[in-house]
One Martini backbone bead per residue (centre of mass of N, CA, C, O) as a GRO file, in nm:
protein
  211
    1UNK     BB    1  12.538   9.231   9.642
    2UNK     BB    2  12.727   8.981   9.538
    3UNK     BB    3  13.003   8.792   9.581
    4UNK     BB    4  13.119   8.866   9.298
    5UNK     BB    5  13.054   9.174   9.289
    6UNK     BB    6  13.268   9.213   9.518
    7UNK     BB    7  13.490   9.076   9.356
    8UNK     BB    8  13.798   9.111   9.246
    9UNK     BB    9  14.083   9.145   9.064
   10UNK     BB   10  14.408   9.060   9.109
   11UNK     BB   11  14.698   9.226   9.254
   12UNK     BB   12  15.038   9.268   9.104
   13UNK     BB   13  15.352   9.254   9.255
   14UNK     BB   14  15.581   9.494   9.121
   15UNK     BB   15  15.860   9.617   9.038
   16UNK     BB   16  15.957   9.972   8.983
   17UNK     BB   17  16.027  10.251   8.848
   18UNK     BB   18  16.045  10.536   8.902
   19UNK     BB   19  15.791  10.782   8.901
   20UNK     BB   20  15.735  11.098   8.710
   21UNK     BB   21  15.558  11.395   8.821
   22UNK     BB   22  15.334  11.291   8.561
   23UNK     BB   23  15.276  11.049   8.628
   24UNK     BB   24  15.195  11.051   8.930
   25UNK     BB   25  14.960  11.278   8.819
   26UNK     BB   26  14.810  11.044   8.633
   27UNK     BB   27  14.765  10.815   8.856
   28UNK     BB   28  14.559  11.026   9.015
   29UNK     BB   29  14.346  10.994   8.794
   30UNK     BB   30  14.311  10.738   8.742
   31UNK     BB   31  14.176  10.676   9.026
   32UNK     BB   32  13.961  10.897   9.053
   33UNK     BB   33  13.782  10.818   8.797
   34UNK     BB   34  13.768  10.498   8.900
   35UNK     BB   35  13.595  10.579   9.169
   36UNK     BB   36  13.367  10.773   9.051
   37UNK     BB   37  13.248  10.519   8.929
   38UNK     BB   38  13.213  10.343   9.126
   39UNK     BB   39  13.005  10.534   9.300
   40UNK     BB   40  12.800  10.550   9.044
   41UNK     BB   41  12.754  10.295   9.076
   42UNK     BB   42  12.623  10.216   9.360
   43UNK     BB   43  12.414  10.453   9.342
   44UNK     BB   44  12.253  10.343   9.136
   45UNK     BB   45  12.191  10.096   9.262
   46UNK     BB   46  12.065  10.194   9.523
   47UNK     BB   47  11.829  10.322   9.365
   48UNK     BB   48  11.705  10.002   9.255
   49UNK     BB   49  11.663   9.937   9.498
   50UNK     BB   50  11.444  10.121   9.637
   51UNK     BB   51  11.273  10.117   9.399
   52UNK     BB   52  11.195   9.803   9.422
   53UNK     BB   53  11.104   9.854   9.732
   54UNK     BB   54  10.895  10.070   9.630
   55UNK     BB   55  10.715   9.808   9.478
   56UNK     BB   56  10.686   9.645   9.730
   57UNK     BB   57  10.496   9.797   9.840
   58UNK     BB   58  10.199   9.930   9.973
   59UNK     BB   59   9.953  10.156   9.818
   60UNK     BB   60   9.729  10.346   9.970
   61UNK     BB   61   9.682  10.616   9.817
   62UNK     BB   62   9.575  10.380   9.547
   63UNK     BB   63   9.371  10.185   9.701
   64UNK     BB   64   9.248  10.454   9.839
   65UNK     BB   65   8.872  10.541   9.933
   66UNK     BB   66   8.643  10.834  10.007
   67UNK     BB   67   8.366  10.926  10.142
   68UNK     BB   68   8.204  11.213  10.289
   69UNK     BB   69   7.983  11.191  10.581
   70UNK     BB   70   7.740  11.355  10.721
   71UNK     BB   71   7.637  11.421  11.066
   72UNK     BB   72   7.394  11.629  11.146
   73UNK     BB   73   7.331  11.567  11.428
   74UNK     BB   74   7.673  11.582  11.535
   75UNK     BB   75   7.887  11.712  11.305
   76UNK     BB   76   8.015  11.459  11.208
   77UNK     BB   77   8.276  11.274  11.004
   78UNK     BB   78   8.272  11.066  10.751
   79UNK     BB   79   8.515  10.851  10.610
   80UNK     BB   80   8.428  10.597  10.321
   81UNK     BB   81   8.417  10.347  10.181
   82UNK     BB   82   8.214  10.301   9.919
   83UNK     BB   83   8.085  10.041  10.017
   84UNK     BB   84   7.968  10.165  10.299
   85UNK     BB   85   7.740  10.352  10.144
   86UNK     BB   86   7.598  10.125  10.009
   87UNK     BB   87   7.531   9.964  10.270
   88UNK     BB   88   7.345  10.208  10.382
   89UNK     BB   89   7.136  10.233  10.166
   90UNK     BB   90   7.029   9.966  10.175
   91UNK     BB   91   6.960   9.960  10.445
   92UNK     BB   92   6.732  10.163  10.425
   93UNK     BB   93   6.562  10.034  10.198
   94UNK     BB   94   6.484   9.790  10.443
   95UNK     BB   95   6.428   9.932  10.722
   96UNK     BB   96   6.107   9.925  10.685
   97UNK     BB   97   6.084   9.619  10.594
   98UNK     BB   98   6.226   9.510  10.868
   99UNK     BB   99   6.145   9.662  11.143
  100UNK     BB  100   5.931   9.417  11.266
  101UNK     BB  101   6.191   9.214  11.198
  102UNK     BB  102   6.391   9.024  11.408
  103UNK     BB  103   6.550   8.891  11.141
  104UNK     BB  104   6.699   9.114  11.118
  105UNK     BB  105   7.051   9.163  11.081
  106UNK     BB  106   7.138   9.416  10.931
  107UNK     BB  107   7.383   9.658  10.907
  108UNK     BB  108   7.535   9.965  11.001
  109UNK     BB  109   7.792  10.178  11.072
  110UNK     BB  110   7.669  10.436  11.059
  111UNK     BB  111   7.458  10.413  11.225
  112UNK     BB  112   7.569  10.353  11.464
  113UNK     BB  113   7.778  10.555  11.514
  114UNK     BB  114   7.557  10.764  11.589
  115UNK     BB  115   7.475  10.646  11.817
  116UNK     BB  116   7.776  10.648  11.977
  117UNK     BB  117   7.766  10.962  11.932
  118UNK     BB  118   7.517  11.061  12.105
  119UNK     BB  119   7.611  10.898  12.373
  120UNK     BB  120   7.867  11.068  12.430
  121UNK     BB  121   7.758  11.350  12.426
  122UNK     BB  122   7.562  11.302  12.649
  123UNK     BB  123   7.817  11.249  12.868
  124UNK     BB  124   7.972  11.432  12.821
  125UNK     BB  125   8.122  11.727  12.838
  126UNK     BB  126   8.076  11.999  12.658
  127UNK     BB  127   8.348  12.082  12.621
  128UNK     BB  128   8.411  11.817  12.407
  129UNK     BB  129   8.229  11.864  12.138
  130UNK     BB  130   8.421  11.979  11.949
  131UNK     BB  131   8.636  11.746  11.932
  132UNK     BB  132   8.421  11.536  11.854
  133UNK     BB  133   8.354  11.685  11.569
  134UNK     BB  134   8.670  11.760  11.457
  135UNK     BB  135   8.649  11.435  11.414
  136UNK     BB  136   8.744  11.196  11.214
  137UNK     BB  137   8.585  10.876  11.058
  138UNK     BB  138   8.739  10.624  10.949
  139UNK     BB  139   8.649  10.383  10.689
  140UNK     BB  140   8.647  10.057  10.636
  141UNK     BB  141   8.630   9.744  10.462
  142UNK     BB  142   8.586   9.383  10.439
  143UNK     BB  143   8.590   9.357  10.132
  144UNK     BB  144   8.892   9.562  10.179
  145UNK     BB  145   9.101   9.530  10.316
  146UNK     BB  146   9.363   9.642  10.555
  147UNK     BB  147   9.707   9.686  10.459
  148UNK     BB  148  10.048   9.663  10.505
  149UNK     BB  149  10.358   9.653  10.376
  150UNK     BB  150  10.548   9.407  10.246
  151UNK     BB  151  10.527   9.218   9.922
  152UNK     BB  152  10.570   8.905   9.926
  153UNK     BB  153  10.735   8.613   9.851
  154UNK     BB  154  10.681   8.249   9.775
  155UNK     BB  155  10.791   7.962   9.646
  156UNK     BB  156  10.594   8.024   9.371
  157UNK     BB  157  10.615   8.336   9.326
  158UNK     BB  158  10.370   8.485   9.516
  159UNK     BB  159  10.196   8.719   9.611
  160UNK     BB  160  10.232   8.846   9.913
  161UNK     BB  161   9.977   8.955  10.243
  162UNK     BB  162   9.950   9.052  10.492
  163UNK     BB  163   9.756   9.078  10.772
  164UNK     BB  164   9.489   9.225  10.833
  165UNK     BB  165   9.295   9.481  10.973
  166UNK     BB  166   9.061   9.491  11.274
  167UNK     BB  167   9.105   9.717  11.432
  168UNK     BB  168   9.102  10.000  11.584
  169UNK     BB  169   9.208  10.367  11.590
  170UNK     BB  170   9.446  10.621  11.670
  171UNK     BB  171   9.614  10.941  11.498
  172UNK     BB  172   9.847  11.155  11.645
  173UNK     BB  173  10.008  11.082  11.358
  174UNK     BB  174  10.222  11.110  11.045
  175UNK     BB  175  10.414  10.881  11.061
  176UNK     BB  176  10.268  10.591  11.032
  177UNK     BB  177  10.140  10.665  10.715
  178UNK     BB  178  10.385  10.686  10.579
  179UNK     BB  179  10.582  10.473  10.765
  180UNK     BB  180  10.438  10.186  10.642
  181UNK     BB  181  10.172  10.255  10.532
  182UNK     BB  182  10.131  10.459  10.278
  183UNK     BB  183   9.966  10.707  10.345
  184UNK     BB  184   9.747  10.959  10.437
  185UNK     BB  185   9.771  11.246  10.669
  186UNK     BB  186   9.522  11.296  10.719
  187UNK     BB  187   9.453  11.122  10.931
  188UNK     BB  188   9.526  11.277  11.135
  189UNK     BB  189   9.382  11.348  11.432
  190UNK     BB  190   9.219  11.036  11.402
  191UNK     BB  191   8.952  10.776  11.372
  192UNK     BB  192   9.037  10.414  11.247
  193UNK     BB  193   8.823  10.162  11.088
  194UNK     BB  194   8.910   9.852  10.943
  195UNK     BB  195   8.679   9.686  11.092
  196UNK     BB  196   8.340   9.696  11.126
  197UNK     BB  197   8.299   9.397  11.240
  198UNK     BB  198   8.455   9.433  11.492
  199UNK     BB  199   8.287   9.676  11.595
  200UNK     BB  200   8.016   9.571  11.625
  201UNK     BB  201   8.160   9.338  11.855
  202UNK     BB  202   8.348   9.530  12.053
  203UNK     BB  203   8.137   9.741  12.174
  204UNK     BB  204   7.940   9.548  12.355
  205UNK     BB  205   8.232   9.575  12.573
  206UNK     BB  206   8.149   9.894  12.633
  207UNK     BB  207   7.823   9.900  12.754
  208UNK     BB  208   7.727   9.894  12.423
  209UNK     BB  209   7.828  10.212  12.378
  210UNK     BB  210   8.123  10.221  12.274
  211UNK     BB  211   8.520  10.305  12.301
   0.00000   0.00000   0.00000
């Protein structure tokens, strides 16, 4: 609310005779219900203003889609964004034509994925393995990048978002995915992977293995 709409009528005192108890109690009804309408008006205002604050959040929950993708192999689930998918079939498709060729760069995330899941299968011990396979791995795509957090505008009135999330990480609940992230809970006790590409460079620094 701006100092306008702040600022009140002033005032003026002045001398009356008493007012008779009939007076009285109709004074106390007429402030009694300009009072209510006073709340009525702020409650409505807080109201507008939430409704605003929540219409300029990023809304991942109709931003993202996912499409689980079972590994076989090892039991895991992966959660990919579509175009993750798209990506990994392209790559089956071309794995033929350039197995013996040592200038493919095109890389799967699924595919490596499971390369990093079978070999820490292979490390940790049985007790764990349970553990591993009912863990899903959500994976976001670099062509759609992962943002959250509130859409500002700049000196032009255009809006913009913040930086992109390039990091993995683990959501050991669902309280920061309601909010600020405006996700799905279903993310909890899961870990999430917002730039594969970054996955894929990250991974090196661990062994050459999985981190």
């Amino acid at each position: 609310m701006d100092q306008q709409q702040q600022q009140q009528e002033p005032i003026t005192l002045r001398a009356a005779a008493p007012a008779s108890p009939q007076h009285h109690q109709h004074h106390q009804h007429h402030q009694y219900c300009q009072s209510q309408s006073h709340n009525d008006d702020n409650h409505n205002h807080n109201d507008d203003e939430s409704k605003d604050e929540e219409e300029y959040y990023i809304d991942n929950t109709k931003w993202r889609t996912y499409i689980p993708f079972q590994l076989h192999c090892c039991g895991v689930t992966l959660q990919c964004a579509p175009h993750i998918i798209k990506q990994h079939k392209q790559y089956q498709h071309q794995q033929q034509q350039y197995q013996n060729d040592n200038t493919n760069n095109n890389t799967s995330i699924i595919t490596i994925l499971k390369e990093d899941i079978q070999c820490c299968l292979s490390i940790l011990p049985p007790s764990t393995h349970s553990l591993i396979r009912r863990t899903n791995i959500w994976i976001n795509s670099d062509e759609y990048p992962y943002t959250y957090g509130p859409i500002t505008r700049d000196a032009t009135n255009t809006r913009t978002r913040v930086t992109p999330l390039t990091h993995s990480t683990v959501h050991h609940g669902h309280e920061w995915l309601l909010h600020p992230a405006h996700d799905t809970p279903l993310k909890s006790q899961s870990i999430e992977i917002y730039s594969p590409a970054e996955y894929c460079k990250s991974r090196l620094h661990w062994n050459g293995r999985g981190g």
